[in-house]
Coordinates of C-alpha atoms in Angstrom, one line a residue:
X706 CA -1.5 22.9 30.2
X707 CA -3.1 22.1 26.8
X708 CA -4.3 25.8 26.6
X709 CA -0.7 27.1 26.7
X710 CA 0.6 26.2 23.2
X711 CA 4.2 25.6 24.1
X712 CA 3.3 23.7 27.3
X713 CA 0.7 21.7 25.4
X714 CA 3.2 20.7 22.7
X715 CA 5.7 19.7 25.4
X716 CA 3.1 17.8 27.3
X717 CA 2.3 15.5 24.3
X718 CA 6.0 14.7 23.8
X719 CA 6.4 14.0 27.5
X720 CA 3.3 11.7 27.5
X721 CA 4.7 9.8 24.6
X722 CA 8.0 9.3 26.4
X723 CA 6.3 8.2 29.5
X724 CA 4.0 5.9 27.6
X725 CA 7.0 4.2 26.0
X726 CA 9.0 4.1 29.3
X727 CA 6.1 2.5 31.3
X728 CA 4.9 0.3 28.4
X729 CA 1.4 1.8 28.4
X730 CA -1.0 1.5 25.5
X731 CA 0.6 3.4 22.6
X732 CA -2.8 3.5 20.9
X733 CA -3.9 6.3 23.2
X734 CA -1.1 8.5 21.9
X735 CA -2.5 9.1 18.4
X736 CA -2.2 7.2 15.2
X737 CA 1.0 6.6 13.3
X738 CA 0.8 7.8 9.7
X739 CA 1.8 5.4 7.0
X740 CA 1.9 6.3 3.3
X741 CA 1.7 3.3 1.0
X742 CA 2.9 3.9 -2.6
X743 CA 2.0 1.0 -4.8
X744 CA 1.2 -0.2 -8.3
X745 CA -1.1 -3.2 -9.0
X746 CA 1.4 -4.7 -11.4
X747 CA 3.7 -5.2 -8.4
X748 CA 3.1 -8.5 -6.6
X749 CA 5.2 -7.4 -3.6
X750 CA 2.8 -4.5 -3.2
X751 CA 0.0 -7.0 -2.9
X752 CA 1.8 -8.8 0.0
X753 CA 2.6 -5.4 1.7
X754 CA -1.0 -4.3 1.3
X755 CA -2.3 -7.4 3.0
X756 CA 0.2 -7.1 5.9
X757 CA -0.7 -3.5 6.4
X758 CA -4.4 -4.4 6.5
X759 CA -3.8 -7.0 9.2
X760 CA -1.6 -4.8 11.4
X761 CA -3.6 -1.5 10.9
X762 CA -5.5 -1.8 14.1
X763 CA -2.9 -3.6 16.2
X764 CA -0.3 -1.0 15.4
X765 CA -2.8 1.9 15.4
X766 CA -2.0 3.0 11.9
X767 CA -3.5 5.7 9.7
X768 CA -2.8 4.4 6.2
X769 CA -2.8 6.7 3.3
X770 CA -2.9 4.9 -0.1
X771 CA -1.0 6.4 -3.0
X772 CA -1.4 4.7 -6.4
X773 CA 1.7 5.4 -8.5
X774 CA 3.1 4.4 -11.9
X775 CA 5.7 1.8 -11.3
X776 CA 6.8 2.0 -14.9
X777 CA 7.6 5.7 -14.5
X778 CA 9.4 5.1 -11.2
X779 CA 11.6 2.4 -12.8
X780 CA 12.4 4.6 -15.8
X781 CA 13.1 7.7 -13.8
X782 CA 15.3 5.8 -11.2
X783 CA 17.2 3.8 -13.9
X784 CA 16.0 0.5 -12.4
X785 CA 15.2 -2.7 -14.3
X786 CA 12.0 -4.8 -13.6
X787 CA 13.1 -8.1 -12.0
X788 CA 10.8 -10.0 -14.4
X789 CA 12.9 -8.9 -17.3
X790 CA 16.1 -10.5 -16.0
X791 CA 15.5 -14.2 -16.7
X792 CA 17.3 -15.7 -13.7
X793 CA 15.9 -13.0 -11.4
X794 CA 12.4 -13.4 -12.8
X795 CA 12.5 -17.2 -12.3
X796 CA 13.6 -16.7 -8.6
X797 CA 10.9 -14.1 -8.1
X798 CA 8.1 -16.5 -8.9
X799 CA 9.5 -19.1 -6.4
X800 CA 9.8 -16.3 -3.8
X801 CA 6.3 -15.1 -4.4
X802 CA 4.9 -18.6 -4.0
X803 CA 6.8 -19.0 -0.7
X804 CA 5.4 -15.6 0.5
X805 CA 2.0 -16.6 -0.7
X806 CA 2.0 -19.7 1.4
X807 CA 3.5 -17.9 4.4
X808 CA 0.9 -15.1 4.4
X809 CA -2.0 -17.4 3.6
X810 CA -2.6 -15.9 0.1
X811 CA -3.6 -17.9 -2.9
X812 CA -0.8 -19.3 -5.0
X813 CA 0.7 -16.8 -7.4
X814 CA 0.4 -17.6 -11.1
X815 CA 2.2 -16.0 -14.0
X816 CA -0.1 -13.4 -15.5
X817 CA -1.1 -13.8 -19.2
X818 CA 0.3 -10.4 -19.9
X819 CA 3.4 -9.3 -18.0
X820 CA 4.2 -6.6 -17.4
X821 CA 0.9 -4.8 -18.0
X822 CA 0.5 -1.1 -18.7
X823 CA -1.2 0.1 -15.5
X824 CA -1.6 3.8 -16.2
X825 CA -5.4 3.6 -16.9
X826 CA -5.8 1.1 -14.1
X827 CA -4.1 3.3 -11.5
X828 CA -6.1 6.3 -12.6
X829 CA -9.2 4.2 -12.2
X830 CA -8.1 3.4 -8.7
X831 CA -7.7 7.1 -8.0
X832 CA -11.2 7.8 -9.3
X833 CA -12.7 5.2 -7.0
X834 CA -10.6 6.4 -4.1
X835 CA -12.0 9.9 -4.4
X836 CA -15.6 9.3 -5.6
X837 CA -16.5 5.7 -4.4
X838 CA -14.2 5.5 -1.4
X839 CA -16.2 2.8 0.4
X840 CA -15.2 0.3 -2.3
X841 CA -11.6 1.5 -2.8
X842 CA -9.8 -1.1 -0.6
X843 CA -11.8 -4.0 -2.0
X844 CA -11.2 -2.8 -5.5
X845 CA -7.5 -2.6 -4.8
X846 CA -7.4 -6.1 -3.4
X847 CA -9.4 -7.6 -6.3
X848 CA -7.1 -6.0 -8.9
X849 CA -4.2 -8.0 -7.4
X850 CA -6.3 -11.2 -7.1
X851 CA -7.4 -10.9 -10.7
X852 CA -3.9 -10.3 -12.0
X853 CA -1.7 -12.4 -9.7
X854 CA -4.0 -15.2 -8.7
X855 CA -6.1 -15.6 -11.8
X856 CA -3.5 -14.4 -14.2
X857 CA -6.0 -12.3 -16.2
X858 CA -5.1 -9.1 -18.2
X859 CA -6.4 -6.3 -16.0
X860 CA -5.7 -3.8 -18.7
X861 CA -8.5 -5.3 -20.7
X862 CA -11.8 -3.3 -20.8
X863 CA -13.7 -6.6 -20.5
X864 CA -11.8 -7.7 -17.4
X865 CA -12.1 -4.3 -15.8
X866 CA -15.8 -4.2 -16.4
X867 CA -16.3 -7.6 -14.8
X868 CA -14.2 -6.5 -11.8
X869 CA -16.4 -3.4 -11.3
X870 CA -19.6 -5.3 -11.9
X871 CA -18.7 -8.0 -9.4
X872 CA -18.1 -5.2 -6.9
X873 CA -21.7 -4.0 -7.4
X874 CA -21.0 -0.9 -9.4
X875 CA -23.9 0.0 -11.7
X876 CA -23.5 0.5 -15.4
X877 CA -23.8 4.2 -14.9
X878 CA -21.1 4.3 -12.3
X879 CA -18.8 2.2 -14.4
X880 CA -19.2 4.7 -17.3
X881 CA -18.6 7.5 -14.9
X882 CA -15.4 5.9 -13.5
X883 CA -14.1 5.3 -17.0
X884 CA -14.8 8.9 -18.1
X885 CA -13.3 10.5 -15.1
X886 CA -10.1 8.3 -15.3
X887 CA -9.3 9.9 -18.7
X888 CA -9.5 13.5 -17.5
X889 CA -6.5 15.7 -16.9
X890 CA -7.4 15.8 -13.2
X891 CA -6.7 12.2 -12.6
X892 CA -3.8 12.0 -15.1
X893 CA -2.1 14.7 -13.1
X894 CA -2.9 13.1 -9.8
X895 CA -1.1 9.9 -10.8
X896 CA 1.8 12.0 -12.0
X897 CA 1.9 13.9 -8.8
X898 CA 1.8 10.7 -6.6
X899 CA 4.6 9.3 -8.7
X900 CA 6.8 12.4 -8.6
X901 CA 6.2 12.6 -4.8
X902 CA 7.5 9.1 -4.2
X903 CA 10.5 9.6 -6.6
X904 CA 11.5 12.7 -4.6
X905 CA 11.5 10.5 -1.5
X906 CA 14.0 8.2 -3.2
X907 CA 11.9 5.5 -4.8
X908 CA 13.3 3.0 -7.2
X909 CA 10.5 0.4 -7.2
X910 CA 7.3 -0.6 -5.4
X911 CA 6.0 -0.8 -2.8
X912 CA 7.3 2.1 -0.8
X913 CA 6.1 2.6 2.7
X914 CA 6.8 5.8 4.6
X915 CA 6.2 5.9 8.4
X916 CA 5.9 8.8 10.9
X917 CA 5.5 7.3 14.4
X918 CA 4.3 10.6 15.8
X919 CA 4.0 14.3 14.8
X920 CA 7.5 15.1 16.1
X921 CA 9.3 12.3 14.3
X922 CA 10.9 12.4 10.9
X923 CA 9.4 10.3 8.1
X924 CA 11.2 7.0 7.6
X925 CA 11.4 5.3 4.1
X926 CA 11.0 1.5 3.6
X927 CA 11.1 -0.4 0.3
X928 CA 9.5 -3.8 -0.3
X929 CA 7.2 -6.2 1.6
X930 CA 9.9 -7.7 3.8
X931 CA 10.8 -4.8 6.2
X932 CA 7.8 -5.1 8.6
X933 CA 10.1 -6.2 11.4
X934 CA 12.0 -3.0 11.0
X935 CA 8.8 -0.9 10.9
X936 CA 7.7 -2.7 14.1
X937 CA 11.0 -1.8 15.7
X938 CA 10.6 1.8 14.7
X939 CA 7.1 1.9 16.2
X940 CA 8.1 0.0 19.4
X941 CA 5.8 -2.8 18.3
X942 CA 6.2 -6.5 17.6
X943 CA 5.9 -8.1 14.2
X944 CA 4.3 -11.5 14.7
X945 CA 4.5 -12.7 11.1
X946 CA 1.4 -13.4 8.9
X947 CA -1.1 -12.1 11.5
X948 CA -0.7 -10.0 14.7
X949 CA -1.1 -11.9 18.0
X950 CA -4.0 -10.7 20.1
X951 CA -2.8 -8.6 23.1
X952 CA -6.0 -9.5 25.1

């Protein structure tokens, strides 16, 4: 049947339906595509990133990481950063500490500079994603740890150099990353990612879009507190901080 196009296409839909009906292993039916739009200035993006990492295998996800400019998203959507509204900012820090404890992250501290201009930082992430991909995920995590756990100014050249050095980038590689991050190519790539998520309806970060299979429409989720709904969409279970082993 797979050699007859129409029949093969139907067969895959039919197998997915049968798999769901009989409770068979959904992992055999292909990966679910998740696009994760984030900015390192966003602490809730940090939480969402860690949750996605933990559930990537359990939910059989293919995660596509899309650095964006949160400042541009906020401005274009007419939104206001929560930290700039005093009462909301005060609550946000309490909420982040609760989430930090719940997910087993280190206690959040108020950064020395907030908000920080992340244009250069996000372009740096894009360079590493394309040219040093094996270190991209760890670089992304360390950015949040440096900013939201240590409270350091990640827009500082000195701080960024230390981050890259600690990740075992050579001085030549660090110079290459810095040079590439200022080129029109990576400036445009950040703009393109940002425009892409704005067209999908973004008004902040993180944004997580999910396609549970090739025939499904893309679903849009905002924030780090909608994983129970993502699980429901996928026919999975959200077990909180860490997925429960199915073995």
